[in-house]
Short mmCIF file of C-alpha atoms in Angstrom, two decimals:
data_model
loop_
_atom_site.label_atom_id
_atom_site.label_comp_id
_atom_site.label_asym_id
_atom_site.label_seq_id
_atom_site.Cartn_x
_atom_site.Cartn_y
_atom_site.Cartn_z
CA UNK Z 10 55.78 10.69 -28.23
CA UNK Z 11 53.75 11.25 -31.37
CA UNK Z 12 53.93 7.78 -32.91
CA UNK Z 13 53.00 4.27 -31.86
CA UNK Z 14 54.09 2.68 -28.62
CA UNK Z 15 56.70 -0.07 -29.01
CA UNK Z 16 56.09 -3.17 -26.90
CA UNK Z 17 58.62 -5.56 -25.39
CA UNK Z 18 57.01 -9.00 -25.42
CA UNK Z 19 59.80 -10.50 -23.30
CA UNK Z 20 58.69 -8.52 -20.24
CA UNK Z 21 57.24 -10.33 -17.26
CA UNK Z 22 53.51 -10.98 -17.72
CA UNK Z 23 52.37 -12.44 -14.41
CA UNK Z 24 50.14 -10.15 -12.38
CA UNK Z 25 49.63 -10.60 -8.65
CA UNK Z 26 47.38 -8.58 -6.41
CA UNK Z 27 48.69 -9.46 -2.96
CA UNK Z 28 47.77 -7.16 -0.09
CA UNK Z 29 50.48 -4.72 0.86
CA UNK Z 30 52.12 -4.24 4.22
CA UNK Z 31 51.30 -1.05 6.02
CA UNK Z 32 54.08 1.51 5.72
CA UNK Z 33 56.38 1.65 8.72
CA UNK Z 34 55.61 4.52 11.05
CA UNK Z 35 58.47 6.52 12.47
CA UNK Z 36 58.98 6.30 16.18
CA UNK Z 37 58.00 9.28 18.29
CA UNK Z 38 54.97 11.03 19.58
CA UNK Z 39 51.53 10.42 18.05
CA UNK Z 40 50.62 12.39 14.91
CA UNK Z 41 49.02 15.78 15.38
CA UNK Z 42 46.11 17.23 13.49
CA UNK Z 43 46.39 20.47 11.60
CA UNK Z 44 44.25 22.86 9.65
CA UNK Z 45 42.87 21.36 6.47
CA UNK Z 46 40.55 22.01 3.57
CA UNK Z 47 38.16 23.85 5.92
CA UNK Z 48 40.66 26.73 6.12
CA UNK Z 49 41.55 27.04 2.47
CA UNK Z 50 42.88 30.60 2.30
CA UNK Z 51 45.24 30.18 5.26
CA UNK Z 52 46.49 26.79 4.03
CA UNK Z 53 47.10 28.11 0.51
CA UNK Z 54 49.08 31.03 1.90
CA UNK Z 55 51.22 28.65 3.96
CA UNK Z 56 51.76 26.38 0.95
CA UNK Z 57 52.96 29.28 -1.20
CA UNK Z 58 55.34 30.41 1.53
CA UNK Z 59 56.66 26.82 1.60
CA UNK Z 60 57.53 26.95 -2.11
CA UNK Z 61 54.40 25.32 -3.56
CA UNK Z 62 53.33 28.24 -5.77
CA UNK Z 63 54.06 26.44 -9.04
CA UNK Z 64 51.94 23.45 -7.99
CA UNK Z 65 49.04 25.61 -6.81
CA UNK Z 66 49.15 27.77 -9.93
CA UNK Z 67 48.88 24.65 -12.09
CA UNK Z 68 45.99 23.36 -10.02
CA UNK Z 69 44.25 26.74 -10.23
CA UNK Z 70 44.48 26.53 -14.03
CA UNK Z 71 43.51 22.86 -14.30
CA UNK Z 72 40.80 22.92 -11.63
CA UNK Z 73 39.47 26.50 -11.31
CA UNK Z 74 37.69 27.19 -8.05
CA UNK Z 75 33.99 27.94 -7.81
CA UNK Z 76 32.27 30.25 -5.33
CA UNK Z 77 33.91 28.44 -2.39
CA UNK Z 78 37.58 28.01 -1.46
CA UNK Z 79 36.95 24.57 -0.01
CA UNK Z 80 35.32 21.37 -1.32
CA UNK Z 81 31.62 20.75 -0.78
CA UNK Z 82 31.92 17.05 -1.55
CA UNK Z 83 33.86 14.44 0.39
CA UNK Z 84 37.61 14.90 0.82
CA UNK Z 85 39.07 15.26 -2.69
CA UNK Z 86 41.88 12.82 -1.90
CA UNK Z 87 39.31 10.02 -1.84
CA UNK Z 88 39.21 10.24 -5.64
CA UNK Z 89 42.92 9.67 -6.18
CA UNK Z 90 43.01 7.11 -3.36
CA UNK Z 91 40.28 5.07 -5.01
CA UNK Z 92 42.07 5.15 -8.36
CA UNK Z 93 45.25 3.78 -6.80
CA UNK Z 94 43.49 1.13 -4.75
CA UNK Z 95 41.74 -0.24 -7.85
CA UNK Z 96 45.00 -0.87 -9.69
CA UNK Z 97 46.77 -4.20 -9.62
CA UNK Z 98 50.32 -4.27 -8.26
CA UNK Z 99 50.10 -0.67 -7.02
CA UNK Z 100 50.74 0.25 -3.38
CA UNK Z 101 49.25 3.38 -1.84
CA UNK Z 102 50.78 5.50 0.93
CA UNK Z 103 49.17 8.56 2.53
CA UNK Z 104 50.87 11.38 4.39
CA UNK Z 105 48.55 13.66 6.31
CA UNK Z 106 46.79 14.38 9.55
CA UNK Z 107 45.66 11.28 11.43
CA UNK Z 108 41.97 12.25 11.32
CA UNK Z 109 42.12 12.72 7.55
CA UNK Z 110 43.88 9.40 6.98
CA UNK Z 111 41.40 7.61 9.24
CA UNK Z 112 38.43 9.03 7.34
CA UNK Z 113 39.92 8.26 3.93
CA UNK Z 114 40.87 4.73 4.95
CA UNK Z 115 37.40 4.13 6.36
CA UNK Z 116 35.55 5.35 3.28
CA UNK Z 117 37.88 3.48 0.92
CA UNK Z 118 37.08 0.21 2.66
CA UNK Z 119 33.40 1.17 2.80
CA UNK Z 120 33.53 1.37 -1.00
CA UNK Z 121 35.16 -2.02 -1.33
CA UNK Z 122 38.94 -1.57 -1.19
CA UNK Z 123 40.53 -4.93 -0.45
CA UNK Z 124 44.05 -3.91 0.42
CA UNK Z 125 45.83 -1.90 3.07
CA UNK Z 126 46.45 1.83 2.89
CA UNK Z 127 49.98 2.77 3.94
CA UNK Z 128 50.37 5.72 6.31
CA UNK Z 129 53.40 7.79 7.34
CA UNK Z 130 52.35 9.81 10.40
CA UNK Z 131 54.03 12.97 11.63
CA UNK Z 132 54.18 15.34 14.56
CA UNK Z 133 55.12 18.99 14.87
CA UNK Z 134 58.82 18.21 15.15
CA UNK Z 135 59.07 15.90 12.14
CA UNK Z 136 56.97 18.29 10.06
CA UNK Z 137 58.99 21.41 10.90
CA UNK Z 138 62.44 19.85 10.76
CA UNK Z 139 61.86 18.03 7.47
CA UNK Z 140 62.18 14.59 9.01
CA UNK Z 141 58.71 13.74 7.69
CA UNK Z 142 60.13 13.62 4.17
CA UNK Z 143 62.93 11.35 5.38
CA UNK Z 144 60.32 9.10 7.02
CA UNK Z 145 58.36 8.97 3.75
CA UNK Z 146 61.48 8.07 1.79
CA UNK Z 147 62.36 5.37 4.29
CA UNK Z 148 58.83 3.94 4.13
CA UNK Z 149 58.91 3.88 0.33
CA UNK Z 150 62.28 2.12 0.26
CA UNK Z 151 60.89 -0.45 2.70
CA UNK Z 152 57.86 -1.02 0.52
CA UNK Z 153 59.34 -1.33 -2.97
CA UNK Z 154 59.32 -5.02 -3.84
CA UNK Z 155 59.34 -5.63 -7.62
CA UNK Z 156 57.86 -9.10 -7.14
CA UNK Z 157 54.75 -7.53 -5.64
CA UNK Z 158 54.45 -4.03 -7.03
CA UNK Z 159 54.79 -2.14 -10.29
CA UNK Z 160 54.38 1.24 -8.61
CA UNK Z 161 54.02 2.98 -5.27
CA UNK Z 162 51.78 6.05 -5.09
CA UNK Z 163 52.61 8.53 -2.29
CA UNK Z 164 49.98 11.19 -1.61
CA UNK Z 165 50.43 14.37 0.39
CA UNK Z 166 47.22 15.57 2.02
CA UNK Z 167 46.56 19.16 3.15
CA UNK Z 168 49.07 19.68 5.95
CA UNK Z 169 52.15 18.13 4.27
CA UNK Z 170 51.34 20.04 1.06
CA UNK Z 171 50.98 23.31 2.95
CA UNK Z 172 54.26 22.58 4.75
CA UNK Z 173 56.09 22.00 1.48
CA UNK Z 174 56.96 18.32 1.95
CA UNK Z 175 58.80 17.77 -1.38
CA UNK Z 176 57.58 14.49 -2.83
CA UNK Z 177 59.18 15.57 -6.11
CA UNK Z 178 62.54 14.76 -4.51
CA UNK Z 179 61.65 11.08 -4.16
CA UNK Z 180 63.47 8.83 -6.65
CA UNK Z 181 61.52 8.04 -9.82
CA UNK Z 182 62.28 4.37 -9.29
CA UNK Z 183 63.49 2.14 -6.46
CA UNK Z 184 64.38 -1.53 -6.99
CA UNK Z 185 62.59 -1.44 -10.35
CA UNK Z 186 59.37 -0.12 -8.77
CA UNK Z 187 58.04 3.22 -10.03
CA UNK Z 188 57.48 5.98 -7.45
CA UNK Z 189 54.64 8.43 -8.14
CA UNK Z 190 54.30 11.32 -5.70
CA UNK Z 191 51.25 13.60 -5.84
CA UNK Z 192 49.79 16.42 -3.75
CA UNK Z 193 46.00 16.38 -3.31
CA UNK Z 194 45.14 19.23 -0.94
CA UNK Z 195 41.54 20.15 -0.27
CA UNK Z 196 42.48 23.81 -0.75
CA UNK Z 197 43.67 23.19 -4.31
CA UNK Z 198 41.44 20.42 -5.69
CA UNK Z 199 37.73 21.36 -5.60
CA UNK Z 200 36.18 17.87 -5.96
CA UNK Z 201 37.15 14.25 -5.44
CA UNK Z 202 36.23 13.60 -9.09
CA UNK Z 203 39.05 15.91 -10.21
CA UNK Z 204 41.50 14.27 -7.80
CA UNK Z 205 41.14 11.14 -9.94
CA UNK Z 206 42.60 13.19 -12.76
CA UNK Z 207 45.56 14.23 -10.61
CA UNK Z 208 46.73 10.64 -10.23
CA UNK Z 209 45.66 9.54 -13.73
CA UNK Z 210 47.61 12.42 -15.25
CA UNK Z 211 50.69 11.72 -13.12
CA UNK Z 212 50.68 8.06 -14.14
CA UNK Z 213 50.15 8.88 -17.82
CA UNK Z 214 53.06 11.32 -17.66
CA UNK Z 215 55.32 8.63 -16.20
CA UNK Z 216 54.15 6.00 -18.71
CA UNK Z 217 54.56 8.40 -21.63
CA UNK Z 218 58.16 9.10 -20.67
CA UNK Z 219 58.78 5.34 -20.42
CA UNK Z 220 57.31 4.76 -23.90
CA UNK Z 221 59.41 7.58 -25.33
CA UNK Z 222 62.56 6.01 -23.83
CA UNK Z 223 62.10 2.60 -25.47
CA UNK Z 224 60.00 -0.58 -25.69
CA UNK Z 225 57.53 -1.19 -22.84
CA UNK Z 226 55.67 -4.24 -21.55
CA UNK Z 227 52.58 -5.31 -23.45
CA UNK Z 228 49.34 -5.22 -21.38
CA UNK Z 229 48.19 -8.55 -19.96
CA UNK Z 230 44.97 -8.35 -21.99
CA UNK Z 231 46.96 -7.79 -25.18
CA UNK Z 232 46.39 -5.09 -27.78
CA UNK Z 233 43.89 -4.74 -30.61
CA UNK Z 234 44.81 -5.08 -34.27
CA UNK Z 235 42.40 -2.22 -34.98
CA UNK Z 236 42.87 1.48 -34.24
CA UNK Z 237 41.63 2.09 -30.71
CA UNK Z 238 39.78 4.78 -28.79
CA UNK Z 239 40.97 5.36 -25.22
CA UNK Z 240 38.08 6.09 -22.87
CA UNK Z 241 38.58 8.79 -20.27
CA UNK Z 242 36.56 8.65 -17.06
CA UNK Z 243 35.18 6.03 -14.69
CA UNK Z 244 31.88 4.61 -15.90
CA UNK Z 245 29.48 1.71 -15.44
CA UNK Z 246 31.32 -1.55 -16.30
CA UNK Z 247 29.02 -2.35 -19.23
CA UNK Z 248 29.50 1.03 -20.91
CA UNK Z 249 32.98 0.36 -22.39
CA UNK Z 250 31.61 -2.86 -23.90
CA UNK Z 251 28.71 -0.94 -25.45
CA UNK Z 252 31.10 1.68 -26.81
CA UNK Z 253 33.15 -1.13 -28.35
CA UNK Z 254 30.04 -2.38 -30.15
CA UNK Z 255 29.21 1.14 -31.34
CA UNK Z 256 32.63 1.77 -32.91
CA UNK Z 257 32.93 -1.71 -34.38
CA UNK Z 258 30.96 -0.51 -37.39
CA UNK Z 259 33.61 2.16 -37.95
CA UNK Z 260 36.38 -0.43 -38.05
CA UNK Z 261 37.63 0.69 -34.63
CA UNK Z 262 37.97 -0.82 -31.16
CA UNK Z 263 37.51 0.51 -27.64
CA UNK Z 264 40.82 0.81 -25.84
CA UNK Z 265 41.55 0.95 -22.11
CA UNK Z 266 39.54 3.05 -19.68
CA UNK Z 267 41.58 5.71 -17.90
CA UNK Z 268 41.94 5.58 -14.87
CA UNK Z 269 43.38 2.14 -15.65
CA UNK Z 270 43.31 -1.09 -13.65
CA UNK Z 271 46.95 -2.05 -14.24
CA UNK Z 272 50.06 -0.07 -15.09
CA UNK Z 273 50.59 -1.56 -18.54
CA UNK Z 274 47.14 -0.44 -19.66
CA UNK Z 275 48.55 3.08 -19.57
CA UNK Z 276 50.79 2.20 -22.52
CA UNK Z 277 47.84 0.85 -24.51
CA UNK Z 278 45.83 3.96 -23.66
CA UNK Z 279 48.63 6.19 -24.97
CA UNK Z 280 48.84 3.98 -28.08
CA UNK Z 281 45.31 4.95 -29.11
CA UNK Z 282 44.29 6.83 -32.23
CA UNK Z 283 42.03 9.23 -30.33
CA UNK Z 284 40.69 9.81 -26.83
CA UNK Z 285 37.00 9.93 -25.90
CA UNK Z 286 36.67 12.37 -23.00
CA UNK Z 287 33.55 10.69 -21.59
CA UNK Z 288 34.17 12.68 -18.40
CA UNK Z 289 35.37 16.02 -19.77
CA UNK Z 290 37.13 17.39 -16.66
CA UNK Z 291 40.25 15.17 -16.85
CA UNK Z 292 42.43 18.16 -17.72
CA UNK Z 293 45.76 16.70 -16.64
CA UNK Z 294 45.18 13.39 -18.43
CA UNK Z 295 44.10 15.20 -21.59
CA UNK Z 296 47.30 17.24 -21.48
CA UNK Z 297 49.32 14.02 -21.51
CA UNK Z 298 47.33 12.56 -24.41
CA UNK Z 299 47.76 15.77 -26.40
CA UNK Z 300 51.51 15.71 -25.65
CA UNK Z 301 51.49 12.22 -27.19
CA UNK Z 302 49.83 13.66 -30.31
CA UNK Z 303 46.36 12.18 -29.70
CA UNK Z 304 43.07 13.84 -30.72
CA UNK Z 305 40.49 14.36 -27.96
CA UNK Z 306 36.76 14.00 -28.67
CA UNK Z 307 34.19 15.35 -26.21
CA UNK Z 308 30.68 14.26 -25.20
CA UNK Z 309 29.56 10.61 -25.15
CA UNK Z 310 27.29 8.19 -27.05
CA UNK Z 311 24.32 8.83 -24.75
CA UNK Z 312 20.80 8.95 -26.14
CA UNK Z 313 19.82 9.33 -29.81
CA UNK Z 314 21.25 12.76 -30.60
CA UNK Z 315 24.38 12.26 -28.51
CA UNK Z 316 25.20 8.92 -30.13
CA UNK Z 317 24.69 10.31 -33.64
CA UNK Z 318 26.95 13.29 -32.95
CA UNK Z 319 29.59 11.24 -31.12
CA UNK Z 320 29.91 8.67 -33.91
CA UNK Z 321 30.33 11.48 -36.42
CA UNK Z 322 33.06 13.11 -34.30
CA UNK Z 323 34.88 9.80 -33.81
CA UNK Z 324 34.64 9.12 -37.53
CA UNK Z 325 36.17 12.51 -38.27
CA UNK Z 326 38.99 11.90 -35.79
CA UNK Z 327 39.91 8.65 -37.56
CA UNK Z 328 39.18 9.92 -41.08
CA UNK Z 329 36.40 7.35 -41.56
CA UNK Z 330 34.29 7.96 -44.66
CA UNK Z 331 30.95 9.69 -44.28
CA UNK Z 332 29.20 6.67 -45.82
CA UNK Z 333 30.62 4.30 -43.22
CA UNK Z 334 29.75 6.68 -40.39
CA UNK Z 335 26.18 6.86 -41.69
CA UNK Z 336 26.00 3.07 -41.82
CA UNK Z 337 27.17 2.82 -38.21
CA UNK Z 338 24.61 5.44 -37.15
CA UNK Z 339 21.76 3.75 -39.02
CA UNK Z 340 22.68 0.41 -37.46
CA UNK Z 341 22.25 1.63 -33.88
CA UNK Z 342 20.08 4.78 -33.75
CA UNK Z 343 16.71 3.05 -34.37
CA UNK Z 344 17.37 0.73 -31.42
CA UNK Z 345 18.17 3.70 -29.19
CA UNK Z 346 15.05 5.56 -30.30
CA UNK Z 347 12.97 2.46 -29.64
CA UNK Z 348 14.46 2.04 -26.15
CA UNK Z 349 13.73 5.69 -25.34
CA UNK Z 350 10.12 5.52 -26.53
CA UNK Z 351 9.62 2.24 -24.69
CA UNK Z 352 10.73 3.70 -21.35
CA UNK Z 353 9.22 7.19 -21.14
CA UNK Z 354 9.82 9.53 -18.20
CA UNK Z 355 7.19 12.14 -17.37
CA UNK Z 356 7.73 14.95 -14.89
CA UNK Z 357 9.87 17.93 -14.00
CA UNK Z 358 13.31 17.00 -12.67
CA UNK Z 359 16.16 19.09 -11.28
CA UNK Z 360 19.53 17.35 -11.48
CA UNK Z 361 22.87 17.98 -9.79
CA UNK Z 362 25.96 16.06 -8.74
CA UNK Z 363 29.75 15.95 -8.62
CA UNK Z 364 30.63 12.87 -10.69
CA UNK Z 365 31.05 14.58 -14.07
CA UNK Z 366 28.30 12.69 -15.92
CA UNK Z 367 25.47 15.04 -14.90
CA UNK Z 368 25.06 16.54 -18.37
CA UNK Z 369 24.85 13.09 -19.97
CA UNK Z 370 22.15 11.97 -17.55
CA UNK Z 371 20.18 15.17 -18.11
CA UNK Z 372 20.30 14.65 -21.87
CA UNK Z 373 19.06 11.10 -21.46
CA UNK Z 374 16.17 12.21 -19.23
CA UNK Z 375 15.10 14.90 -21.70
CA UNK Z 376 15.16 12.47 -24.62
CA UNK Z 377 13.06 10.13 -22.47
CA UNK Z 378 10.39 12.82 -22.21
CA UNK Z 379 11.23 14.53 -18.90
CA UNK Z 380 11.40 18.28 -18.35
CA UNK Z 381 14.81 19.20 -16.90
CA UNK Z 382 14.95 22.95 -16.18
CA UNK Z 383 18.19 22.87 -14.14
CA UNK Z 384 21.43 20.89 -14.41
CA UNK Z 385 24.19 21.58 -11.90
CA UNK Z 386 27.62 19.97 -11.82
CA UNK Z 387 30.36 20.61 -9.30
CA UNK Z 388 32.89 20.02 -12.10
CA UNK Z 389 34.20 22.91 -14.24
CA UNK Z 390 33.34 23.90 -17.78
CA UNK Z 391 35.79 22.58 -20.36
CA UNK Z 392 35.92 22.57 -24.19
CA UNK Z 393 34.91 18.90 -24.15
CA UNK Z 394 31.58 19.58 -22.40
CA UNK Z 395 30.43 22.34 -24.79
CA UNK Z 396 28.29 20.15 -27.06
CA UNK Z 397 26.36 18.69 -24.12
CA UNK Z 398 25.80 22.11 -22.54
CA UNK Z 399 24.63 23.69 -25.81
CA UNK Z 400 22.24 20.80 -26.45
CA UNK Z 401 20.74 21.13 -22.96
CA UNK Z 402 20.38 24.91 -23.20
CA UNK Z 403 18.60 24.54 -26.54
CA UNK Z 404 16.02 22.40 -24.69
CA UNK Z 405 15.41 25.04 -22.02
CA UNK Z 406 17.76 23.81 -19.29
CA UNK Z 407 19.88 26.12 -17.16
CA UNK Z 408 23.36 24.56 -17.01
CA UNK Z 409 25.50 25.56 -14.03
CA UNK Z 410 29.16 24.52 -14.00
CA UNK Z 411 31.03 24.52 -10.69
CA UNK Z 412 27.61 24.66 -9.06
CA UNK Z 413 27.56 25.08 -5.29
CA UNK Z 414 25.26 23.34 -2.84
CA UNK Z 415 23.47 26.67 -2.47
CA UNK Z 416 22.88 26.83 -6.25
CA UNK Z 417 21.46 23.31 -6.32
CA UNK Z 418 19.18 23.82 -3.33
CA UNK Z 419 17.92 27.18 -4.61
CA UNK Z 420 17.07 25.65 -7.99
CA UNK Z 421 15.27 22.74 -6.37
CA UNK Z 422 13.27 24.96 -4.02
CA UNK Z 423 12.43 27.56 -6.66
CA UNK Z 424 11.43 25.18 -9.45
CA UNK Z 425 9.43 22.77 -7.24
CA UNK Z 426 10.20 19.68 -9.34
CA UNK Z 427 8.42 16.35 -9.29
CA UNK Z 428 11.82 14.81 -8.54
CA UNK Z 429 15.15 16.16 -7.34
CA UNK Z 430 18.28 14.21 -8.26
CA UNK Z 431 21.33 15.40 -6.40
CA UNK Z 432 23.94 15.00 -3.71
CA UNK Z 433 23.12 13.88 -0.18
CA UNK Z 434 22.36 17.36 1.27
CA UNK Z 435 20.18 18.24 -1.75
CA UNK Z 436 18.24 15.00 -1.32
CA UNK Z 437 17.84 15.69 2.40
CA UNK Z 438 16.54 19.21 1.77
CA UNK Z 439 14.14 17.98 -0.90
CA UNK Z 440 12.66 15.31 1.35
CA UNK Z 441 12.18 17.89 4.11
CA UNK Z 442 10.03 19.78 1.60
CA UNK Z 443 8.12 16.65 0.62
CA UNK Z 444 9.78 16.42 -2.81
CA UNK Z 445 10.80 12.93 -3.98
CA UNK Z 446 14.58 12.74 -4.38
CA UNK Z 447 17.31 10.34 -5.53
CA UNK Z 448 21.01 10.35 -4.66
CA UNK Z 449 22.87 10.83 -7.94
CA UNK Z 450 26.05 8.88 -7.15
CA UNK Z 451 24.59 5.60 -5.92
CA UNK Z 452 21.24 5.47 -7.72
CA UNK Z 453 21.80 7.24 -11.04
CA UNK Z 454 25.46 7.26 -12.08
CA UNK Z 455 25.84 3.59 -11.11
CA UNK Z 456 23.78 2.58 -14.16
CA UNK Z 457 24.61 2.09 -17.84
CA UNK Z 458 24.26 5.28 -19.86
CA UNK Z 459 25.71 4.47 -23.30
CA UNK Z 460 23.88 3.27 -26.39
CA UNK Z 461 20.65 1.25 -26.31
CA UNK Z 462 21.46 -0.19 -22.87
CA UNK Z 463 21.54 3.27 -21.34
CA UNK Z 464 18.48 4.57 -23.17
CA UNK Z 465 16.04 2.69 -20.97
CA UNK Z 466 18.10 2.36 -17.79
CA UNK Z 467 16.74 5.34 -15.84
CA UNK Z 468 12.99 5.16 -16.42
CA UNK Z 469 12.10 2.56 -13.80
CA UNK Z 470 13.89 4.14 -10.85
CA UNK Z 471 12.95 7.70 -11.85
CA UNK Z 472 9.26 6.96 -12.46
CA UNK Z 473 9.02 4.97 -9.23
CA UNK Z 474 10.45 7.90 -7.28
CA UNK Z 475 8.10 10.42 -8.91
CA UNK Z 476 5.15 8.17 -8.07
CA UNK Z 477 6.12 8.44 -4.39
CA UNK Z 478 4.95 12.08 -4.16
CA UNK Z 479 1.83 11.18 -2.21
CA UNK Z 480 3.84 9.12 0.25
CA UNK Z 481 6.26 12.03 0.75
CA UNK Z 482 3.33 14.38 1.44
CA UNK Z 483 1.95 12.02 4.10
CA UNK Z 484 5.35 11.71 5.76
CA UNK Z 485 5.90 15.45 5.74
CA UNK Z 486 2.47 16.09 7.29
CA UNK Z 487 3.05 13.42 9.93
CA UNK Z 488 6.43 14.80 11.00
CA UNK Z 489 5.54 18.49 10.55
CA UNK Z 490 7.41 20.69 13.08
CA UNK Z 491 9.06 17.70 14.78
CA UNK Z 492 12.74 18.34 15.48
CA UNK Z 493 12.69 21.84 14.02
CA UNK Z 494 13.12 25.31 15.51
CA UNK Z 495 12.20 25.29 19.20
CA UNK Z 496 11.46 21.56 19.17
CA UNK Z 497 14.94 20.60 17.98
CA UNK Z 498 16.90 18.39 20.37
CA UNK Z 499 15.69 15.92 22.99
CA UNK Z 500 12.93 16.89 25.44
CA UNK Z 501 11.35 14.93 28.26
CA UNK Z 502 8.31 17.18 28.03
CA UNK Z 503 7.15 20.13 25.97
CA UNK Z 504 9.88 22.79 25.59
CA UNK Z 505 9.51 25.82 27.84
CA UNK Z 506 9.23 28.56 25.23
CA UNK Z 507 10.20 32.11 26.27
CA UNK Z 508 9.45 34.33 23.27
CA UNK Z 509 10.07 37.49 25.34
CA UNK Z 510 13.77 36.59 25.60
CA UNK Z 511 14.02 36.29 21.86
CA UNK Z 512 12.24 39.61 21.36
CA UNK Z 513 14.63 41.34 23.81
CA UNK Z 514 17.68 39.96 22.01
CA UNK Z 515 16.33 41.04 18.64
CA UNK Z 516 15.91 44.58 19.97
CA UNK Z 517 19.51 44.58 21.23
CA UNK Z 518 20.79 43.38 17.86
CA UNK Z 519 18.81 46.04 16.03
CA UNK Z 520 20.18 48.71 18.38
CA UNK Z 521 23.72 47.54 17.63
CA UNK Z 522 23.08 47.73 13.88
CA UNK Z 523 21.73 51.28 14.17
CA UNK Z 524 24.76 52.32 16.20
CA UNK Z 525 27.09 50.78 13.63
CA UNK Z 526 25.34 52.61 10.77
CA UNK Z 527 25.53 55.88 12.68
CA UNK Z 528 29.26 55.34 13.27
CA UNK Z 529 29.81 54.82 9.54
CA UNK Z 530 28.19 58.18 8.79
CA UNK Z 531 30.56 60.10 11.06
#
């Protein structure tokens, strides 16, 4: 599909969002737990033996592993689960170990999901004999109601993927309801952010094939009469509106945000003139856009320099004249510069996270006046993040792609910042050291970042946290040595320390090491 999408305006337009029924569970013994993402090498070996080599090879190319063979964030499947649960008229079914499904269901409702999560349990017999796939197919057939759903998403977690449960053999469509089967194993997808791309890419692939086959339903919100820019990556709700204002001066409009909120938005996204890879790690989705003949533009309109560069790149993608691009830049850049100067940030900050917007936030902090010597992101390096990384390096920042928790903690400890922004364990470690810290996901990425609105959005929370240094010092001094080393645990009185036992054990260990070295020399 290299041309425009053709719409069928006679298609049904009503959209309901009724809660789904839980998937029927097969009769039999309770589900059993199996090895998961914590045993990546063994699970990958089993998956390849079960015929999943092609899938794992594609994942290895799309989502290259870092220093670990297992995720260091929450279960990756949470990302794809959240994408599905946010879509209207889309049912979600999980197949995996009971403990995994329980945790994913819990966290999805903790983050505001308002519908049921279907579950097809299994036991050793149904897994080994292949009946689990038959149970999944039966559950899907039971669930497909075209009056309630446009699509059903079936997700294999670690154990079914490693066992080779073939979701690809499910029908593409049942009763007019699309069936989308995906595998999201923790031993193949490094972060939950990239799992969003797994489902987004699968849905775009399905929608692209539909558009190539003939007219498709027009989105409920309609389509723009201007050329549109599809926006790739979840972002603060106000940011797409800001982007729309920024490109208005170029004679363009902001299209749908992928991951989408309803199926028909996928058609409008594919119907764009170019794609803005706001989050640059959506490799699978970008592949689908490129297959549809769409240009992909990296970076984002964040801060003064980023907005100027991004508008120029968008203008080039749409063949907008240099004069008109300059007019659009001159109309917005002074406001951004004013917002940055009006909300200065002073201090040294280390920044890390796994959302994919870490480089954008770091750029914004530097333009606000902060010193940012280290930026770590759990996401991989891609061609669409190069401009951001080069800009940061030119300002003295060390940029670490596929950064591990160990990388982030070492940077924070070694650079002794005034503020550490990072994931939960980084924040915990920083506070133990008396360093003010902020959780990136809830306190930083959940804020507007684009255009003038984003330019001054971080200063208040960041400056307030830096000002808490004295309070952190008092807390650290007050709790010094409590719950650490020999005082860890619960004691009714003072612990009975026996340093001689420790010294004896250390001598035994050293003797074993000497004996091992001597054996190696023989």
